[in-house]
mmCIF file of C-alpha atoms in Angstrom:
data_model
loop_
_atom_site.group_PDB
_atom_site.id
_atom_site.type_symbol
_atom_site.label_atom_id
_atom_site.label_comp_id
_atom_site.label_asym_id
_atom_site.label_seq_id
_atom_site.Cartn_x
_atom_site.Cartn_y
_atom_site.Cartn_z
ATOM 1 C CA UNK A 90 62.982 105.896 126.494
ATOM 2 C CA UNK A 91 64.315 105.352 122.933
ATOM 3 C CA UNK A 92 61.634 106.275 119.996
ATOM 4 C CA UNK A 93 61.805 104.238 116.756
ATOM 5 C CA UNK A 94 62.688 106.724 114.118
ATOM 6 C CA UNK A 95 62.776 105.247 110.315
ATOM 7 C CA UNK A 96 65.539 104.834 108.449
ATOM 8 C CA UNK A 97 64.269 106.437 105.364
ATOM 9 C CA UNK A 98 62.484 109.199 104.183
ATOM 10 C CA UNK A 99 59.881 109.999 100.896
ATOM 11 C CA UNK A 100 62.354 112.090 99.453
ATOM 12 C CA UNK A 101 64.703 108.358 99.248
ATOM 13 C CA UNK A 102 61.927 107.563 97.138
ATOM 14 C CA UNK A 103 61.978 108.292 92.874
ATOM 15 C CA UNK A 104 58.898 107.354 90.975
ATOM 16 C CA UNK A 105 59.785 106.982 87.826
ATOM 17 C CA UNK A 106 56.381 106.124 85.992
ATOM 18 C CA UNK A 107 52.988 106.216 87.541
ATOM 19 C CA UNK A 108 50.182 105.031 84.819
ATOM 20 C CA UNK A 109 46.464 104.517 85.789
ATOM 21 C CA UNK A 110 45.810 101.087 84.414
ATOM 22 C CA UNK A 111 42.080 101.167 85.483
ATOM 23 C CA UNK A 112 39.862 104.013 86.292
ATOM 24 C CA UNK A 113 36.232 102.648 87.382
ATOM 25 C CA UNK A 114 34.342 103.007 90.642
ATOM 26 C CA UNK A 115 38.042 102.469 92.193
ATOM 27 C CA UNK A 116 41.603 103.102 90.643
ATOM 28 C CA UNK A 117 44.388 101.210 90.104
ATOM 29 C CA UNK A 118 47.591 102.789 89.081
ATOM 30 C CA UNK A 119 51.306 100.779 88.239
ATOM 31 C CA UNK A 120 53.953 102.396 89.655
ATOM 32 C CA UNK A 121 57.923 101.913 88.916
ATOM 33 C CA UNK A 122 60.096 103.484 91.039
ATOM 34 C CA UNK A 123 63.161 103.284 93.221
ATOM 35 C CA UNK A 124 64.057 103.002 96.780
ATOM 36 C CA UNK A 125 66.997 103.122 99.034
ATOM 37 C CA UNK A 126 67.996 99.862 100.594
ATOM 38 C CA UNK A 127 68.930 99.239 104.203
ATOM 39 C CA UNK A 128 72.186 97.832 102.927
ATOM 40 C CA UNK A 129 73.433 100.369 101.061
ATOM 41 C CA UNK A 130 72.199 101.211 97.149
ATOM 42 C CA UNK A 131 68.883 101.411 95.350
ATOM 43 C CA UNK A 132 65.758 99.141 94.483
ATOM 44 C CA UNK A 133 63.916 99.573 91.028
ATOM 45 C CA UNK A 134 60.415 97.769 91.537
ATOM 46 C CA UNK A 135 57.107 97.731 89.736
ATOM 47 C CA UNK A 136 53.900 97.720 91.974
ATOM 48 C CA UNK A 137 50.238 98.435 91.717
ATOM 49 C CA UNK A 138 48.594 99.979 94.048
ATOM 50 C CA UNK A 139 44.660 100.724 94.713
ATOM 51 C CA UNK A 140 43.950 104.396 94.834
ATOM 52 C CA UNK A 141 41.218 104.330 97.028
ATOM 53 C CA UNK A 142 41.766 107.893 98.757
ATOM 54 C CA UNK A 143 41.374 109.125 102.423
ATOM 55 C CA UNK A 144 38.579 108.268 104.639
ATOM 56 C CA UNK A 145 36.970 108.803 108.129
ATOM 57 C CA UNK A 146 35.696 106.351 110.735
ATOM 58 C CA UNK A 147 33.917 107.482 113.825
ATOM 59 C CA UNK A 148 33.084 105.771 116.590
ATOM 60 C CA UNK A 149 29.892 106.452 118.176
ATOM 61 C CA UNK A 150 29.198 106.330 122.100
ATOM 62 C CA UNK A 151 26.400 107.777 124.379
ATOM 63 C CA UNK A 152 28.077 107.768 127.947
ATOM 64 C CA UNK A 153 25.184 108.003 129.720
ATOM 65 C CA UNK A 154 23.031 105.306 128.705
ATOM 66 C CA UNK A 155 26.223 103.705 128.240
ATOM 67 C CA UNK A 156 25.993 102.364 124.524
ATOM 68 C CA UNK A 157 27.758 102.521 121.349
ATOM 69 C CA UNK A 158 25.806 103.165 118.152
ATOM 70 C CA UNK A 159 27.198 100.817 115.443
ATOM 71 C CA UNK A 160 25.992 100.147 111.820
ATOM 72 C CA UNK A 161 25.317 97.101 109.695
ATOM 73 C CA UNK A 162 26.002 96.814 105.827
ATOM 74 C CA UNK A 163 26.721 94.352 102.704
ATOM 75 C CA UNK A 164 30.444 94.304 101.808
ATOM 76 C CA UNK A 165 31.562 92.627 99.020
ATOM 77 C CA UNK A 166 34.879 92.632 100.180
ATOM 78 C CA UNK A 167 33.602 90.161 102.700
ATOM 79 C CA UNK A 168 31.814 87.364 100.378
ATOM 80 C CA UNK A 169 34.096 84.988 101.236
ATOM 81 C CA UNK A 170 35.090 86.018 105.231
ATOM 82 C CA UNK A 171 33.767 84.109 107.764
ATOM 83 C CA UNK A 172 30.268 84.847 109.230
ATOM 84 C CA UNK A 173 29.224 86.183 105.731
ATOM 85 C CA UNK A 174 29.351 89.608 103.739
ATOM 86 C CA UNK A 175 26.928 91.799 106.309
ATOM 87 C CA UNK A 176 29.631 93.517 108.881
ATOM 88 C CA UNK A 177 29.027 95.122 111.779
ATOM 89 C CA UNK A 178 31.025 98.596 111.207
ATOM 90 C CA UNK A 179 31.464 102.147 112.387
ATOM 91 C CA UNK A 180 29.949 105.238 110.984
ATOM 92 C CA UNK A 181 32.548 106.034 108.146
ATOM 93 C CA UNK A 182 32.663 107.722 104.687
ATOM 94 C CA UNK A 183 35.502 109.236 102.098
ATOM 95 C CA UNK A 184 37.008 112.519 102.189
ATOM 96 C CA UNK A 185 36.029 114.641 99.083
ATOM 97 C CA UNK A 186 37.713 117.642 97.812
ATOM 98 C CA UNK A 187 37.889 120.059 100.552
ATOM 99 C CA UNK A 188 37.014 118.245 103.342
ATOM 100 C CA UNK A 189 37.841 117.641 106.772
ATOM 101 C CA UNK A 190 37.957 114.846 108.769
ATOM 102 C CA UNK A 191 35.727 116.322 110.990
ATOM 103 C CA UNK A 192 33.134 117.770 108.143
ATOM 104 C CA UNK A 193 32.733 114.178 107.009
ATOM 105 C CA UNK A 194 32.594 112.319 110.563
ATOM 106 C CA UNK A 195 29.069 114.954 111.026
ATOM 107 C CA UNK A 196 28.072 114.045 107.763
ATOM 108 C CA UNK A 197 28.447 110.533 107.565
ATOM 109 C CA UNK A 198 26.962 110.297 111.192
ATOM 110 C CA UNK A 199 23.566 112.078 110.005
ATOM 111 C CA UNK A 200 23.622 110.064 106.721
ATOM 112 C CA UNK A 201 24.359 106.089 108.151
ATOM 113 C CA UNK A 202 23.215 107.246 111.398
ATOM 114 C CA UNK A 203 20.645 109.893 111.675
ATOM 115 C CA UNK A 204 22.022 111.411 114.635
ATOM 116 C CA UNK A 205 24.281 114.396 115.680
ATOM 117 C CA UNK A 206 27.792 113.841 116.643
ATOM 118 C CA UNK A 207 28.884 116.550 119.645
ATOM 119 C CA UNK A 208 32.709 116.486 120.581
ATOM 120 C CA UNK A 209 34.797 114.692 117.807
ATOM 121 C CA UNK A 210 37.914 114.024 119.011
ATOM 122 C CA UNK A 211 40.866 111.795 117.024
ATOM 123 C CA UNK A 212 41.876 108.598 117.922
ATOM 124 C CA UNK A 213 44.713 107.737 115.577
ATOM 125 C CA UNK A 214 45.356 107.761 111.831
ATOM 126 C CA UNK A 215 46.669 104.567 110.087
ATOM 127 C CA UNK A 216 47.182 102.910 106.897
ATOM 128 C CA UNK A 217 45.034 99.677 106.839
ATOM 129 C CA UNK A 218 46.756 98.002 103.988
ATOM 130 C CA UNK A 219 50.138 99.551 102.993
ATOM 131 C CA UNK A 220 51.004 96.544 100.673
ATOM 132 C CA UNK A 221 48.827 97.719 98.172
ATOM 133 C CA UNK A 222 46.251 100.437 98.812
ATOM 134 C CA UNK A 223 47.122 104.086 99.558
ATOM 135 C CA UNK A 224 44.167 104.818 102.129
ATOM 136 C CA UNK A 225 44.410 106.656 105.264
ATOM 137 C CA UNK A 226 42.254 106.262 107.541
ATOM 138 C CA UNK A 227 41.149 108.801 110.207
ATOM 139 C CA UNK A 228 40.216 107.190 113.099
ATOM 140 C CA UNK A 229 37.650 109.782 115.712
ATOM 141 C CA UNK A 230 35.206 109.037 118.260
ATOM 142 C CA UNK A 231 32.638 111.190 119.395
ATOM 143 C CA UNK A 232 29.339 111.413 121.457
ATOM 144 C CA UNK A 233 25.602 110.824 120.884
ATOM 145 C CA UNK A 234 22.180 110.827 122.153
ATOM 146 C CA UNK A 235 21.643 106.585 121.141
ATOM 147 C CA UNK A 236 17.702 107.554 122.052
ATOM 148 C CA UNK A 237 17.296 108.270 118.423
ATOM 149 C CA UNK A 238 19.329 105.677 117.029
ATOM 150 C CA UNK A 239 16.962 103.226 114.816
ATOM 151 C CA UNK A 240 15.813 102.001 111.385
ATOM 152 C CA UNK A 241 17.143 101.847 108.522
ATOM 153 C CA UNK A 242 19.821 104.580 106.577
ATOM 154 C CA UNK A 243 21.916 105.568 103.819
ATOM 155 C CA UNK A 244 21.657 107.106 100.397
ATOM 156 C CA UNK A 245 19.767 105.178 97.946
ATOM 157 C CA UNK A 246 22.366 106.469 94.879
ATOM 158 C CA UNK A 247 25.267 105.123 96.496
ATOM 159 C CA UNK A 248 23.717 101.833 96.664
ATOM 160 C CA UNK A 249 23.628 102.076 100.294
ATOM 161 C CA UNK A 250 22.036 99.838 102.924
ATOM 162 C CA UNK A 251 22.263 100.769 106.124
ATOM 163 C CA UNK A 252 20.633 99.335 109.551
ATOM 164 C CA UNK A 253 21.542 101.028 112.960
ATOM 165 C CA UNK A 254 22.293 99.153 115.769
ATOM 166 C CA UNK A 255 22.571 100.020 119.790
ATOM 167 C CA UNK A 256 24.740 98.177 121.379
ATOM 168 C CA UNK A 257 25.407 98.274 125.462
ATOM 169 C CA UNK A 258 29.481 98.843 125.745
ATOM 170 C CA UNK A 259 29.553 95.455 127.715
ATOM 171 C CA UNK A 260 28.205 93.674 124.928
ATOM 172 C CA UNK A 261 30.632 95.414 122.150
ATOM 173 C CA UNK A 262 33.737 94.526 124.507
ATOM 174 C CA UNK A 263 32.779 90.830 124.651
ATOM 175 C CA UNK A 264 32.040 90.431 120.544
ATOM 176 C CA UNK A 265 35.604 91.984 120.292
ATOM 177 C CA UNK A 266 36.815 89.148 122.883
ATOM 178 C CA UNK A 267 35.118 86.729 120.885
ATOM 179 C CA UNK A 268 36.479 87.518 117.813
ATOM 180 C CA UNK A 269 33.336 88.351 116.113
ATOM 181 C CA UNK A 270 34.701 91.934 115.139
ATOM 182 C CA UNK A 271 36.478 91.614 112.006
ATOM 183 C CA UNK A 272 37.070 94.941 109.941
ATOM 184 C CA UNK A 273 39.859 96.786 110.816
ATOM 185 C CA UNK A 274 38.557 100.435 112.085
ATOM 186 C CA UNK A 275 36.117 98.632 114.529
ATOM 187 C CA UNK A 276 38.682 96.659 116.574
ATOM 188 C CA UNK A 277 40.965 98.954 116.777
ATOM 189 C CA UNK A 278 37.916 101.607 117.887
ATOM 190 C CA UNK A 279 36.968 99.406 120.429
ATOM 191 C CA UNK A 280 40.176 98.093 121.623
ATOM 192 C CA UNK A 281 40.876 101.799 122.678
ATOM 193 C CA UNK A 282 38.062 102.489 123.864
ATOM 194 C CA UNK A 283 38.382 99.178 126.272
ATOM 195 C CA UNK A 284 41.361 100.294 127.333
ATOM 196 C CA UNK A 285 40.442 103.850 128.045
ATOM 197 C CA UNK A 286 36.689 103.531 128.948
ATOM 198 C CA UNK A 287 36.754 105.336 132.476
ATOM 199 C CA UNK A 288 38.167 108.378 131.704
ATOM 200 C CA UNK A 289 36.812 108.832 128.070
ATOM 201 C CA UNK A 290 33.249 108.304 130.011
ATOM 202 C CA UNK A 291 33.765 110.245 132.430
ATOM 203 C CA UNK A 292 34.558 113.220 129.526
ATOM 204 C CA UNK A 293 31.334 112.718 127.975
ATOM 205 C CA UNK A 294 28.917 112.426 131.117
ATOM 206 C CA UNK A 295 30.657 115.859 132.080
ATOM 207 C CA UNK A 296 30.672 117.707 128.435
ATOM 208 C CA UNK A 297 27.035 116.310 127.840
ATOM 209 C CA UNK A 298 25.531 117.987 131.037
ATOM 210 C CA UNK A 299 27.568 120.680 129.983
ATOM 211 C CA UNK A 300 25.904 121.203 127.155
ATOM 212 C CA UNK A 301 22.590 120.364 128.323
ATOM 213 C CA UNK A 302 22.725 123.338 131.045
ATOM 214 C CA UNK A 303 24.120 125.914 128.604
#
């Protein structure tokens, strides 16, 4: 099988001037810089881009009762989507200084959540809008005990309003059918898991014994 490799690499890349234009709760930064071309030559352009910084999603699943813990928060992002500003989300937070991935999916699940995560395990890592924001996102799933999962979370300085849902896997599958997913790290959570479901069940029903005998 033949493997797409690009064309191009960063170091065909020469940024020239990189100014922060607005530094606030987000930053925005105007780049010039030049790239090579496929036919040959360079490209001098002037873009801005959002510097929003690297983050973590998690998606949350209890294989034995067979449910995904989701949360439910005001975007503003979303005031004009359809279906309104309130999104139905994973667990999900930005990496500080010093982090890992896996430091903030435990912390972010205990904060939006209130539960612990067991097993993290990664997913994929994309870029959810190249065009114009530099953010990569870390996409992990994990396991829970849903038993726990209720009320209301998050933390009160970062503006944050959380409610915690449980959701039977059934259920999640058909709102992704029906189109009534709409951020980005949610479908593609659940389109994986969809298409892996057996076998990533079957890992969790086995390591959550596991841990329950030891």
């Amino acid at each position: 099988m033949k493997h797409w490799q690009p064309a191009f690499t960063r170091q065909d890349v020469t940024v020239n001037e990189d100014h922060c234009v607005y530094n606030g709760f987000f930053k925005m930064h105007k780049l010039q810089l030049m790239h090579a071309r496929f036919e040959g030559g360079q490209e001098t352009v002037t873009r801005e881009i959002f510097r929003r910084g690297n983050a973590v999603a998690v998606l949350l699943l209890d294989p034995l009762r067979e449910e995904l813990v989701l949360i439910e928060q005001f975007r503003t992002g979303a005031l004009a989507a359809p279906g309104g500003p309130w999104l139905l989300e994973l667990v999900a937070g930005m990496i500080e200084a010093d982090e890992t991935a896996l430091a903030v999916a435990e912390r972010e699940t205990l904060e939006e959540a209130g539960l612990a995560v067991q097993h993290i395990t990664p997913i994929m890592g994309y870029l959810p809008s190249p065009g114009g924001m530099d953010e990569w996102i870390h996409l992990l799933y994990g396991f829970v005990d849903a038993s726990a999962a209720e009320g209301l979370h998050g933390l009160a300085d970062e503006g944050e309003d959380i409610r915690v849902l449980r959701l039977p896997v059934p259920a999640v599958f058909e709102l992704l059918d029906a189109g009534q997913l709409n951020n980005g790290a949610i479908i593609i959570a659940v389109q994986w898991l969809k298409l892996n479901y057996p076998s990533i069940r079957e890992r969790g029903v086995g390591l959550m014994q596991r841990d329950d005998e030891a």
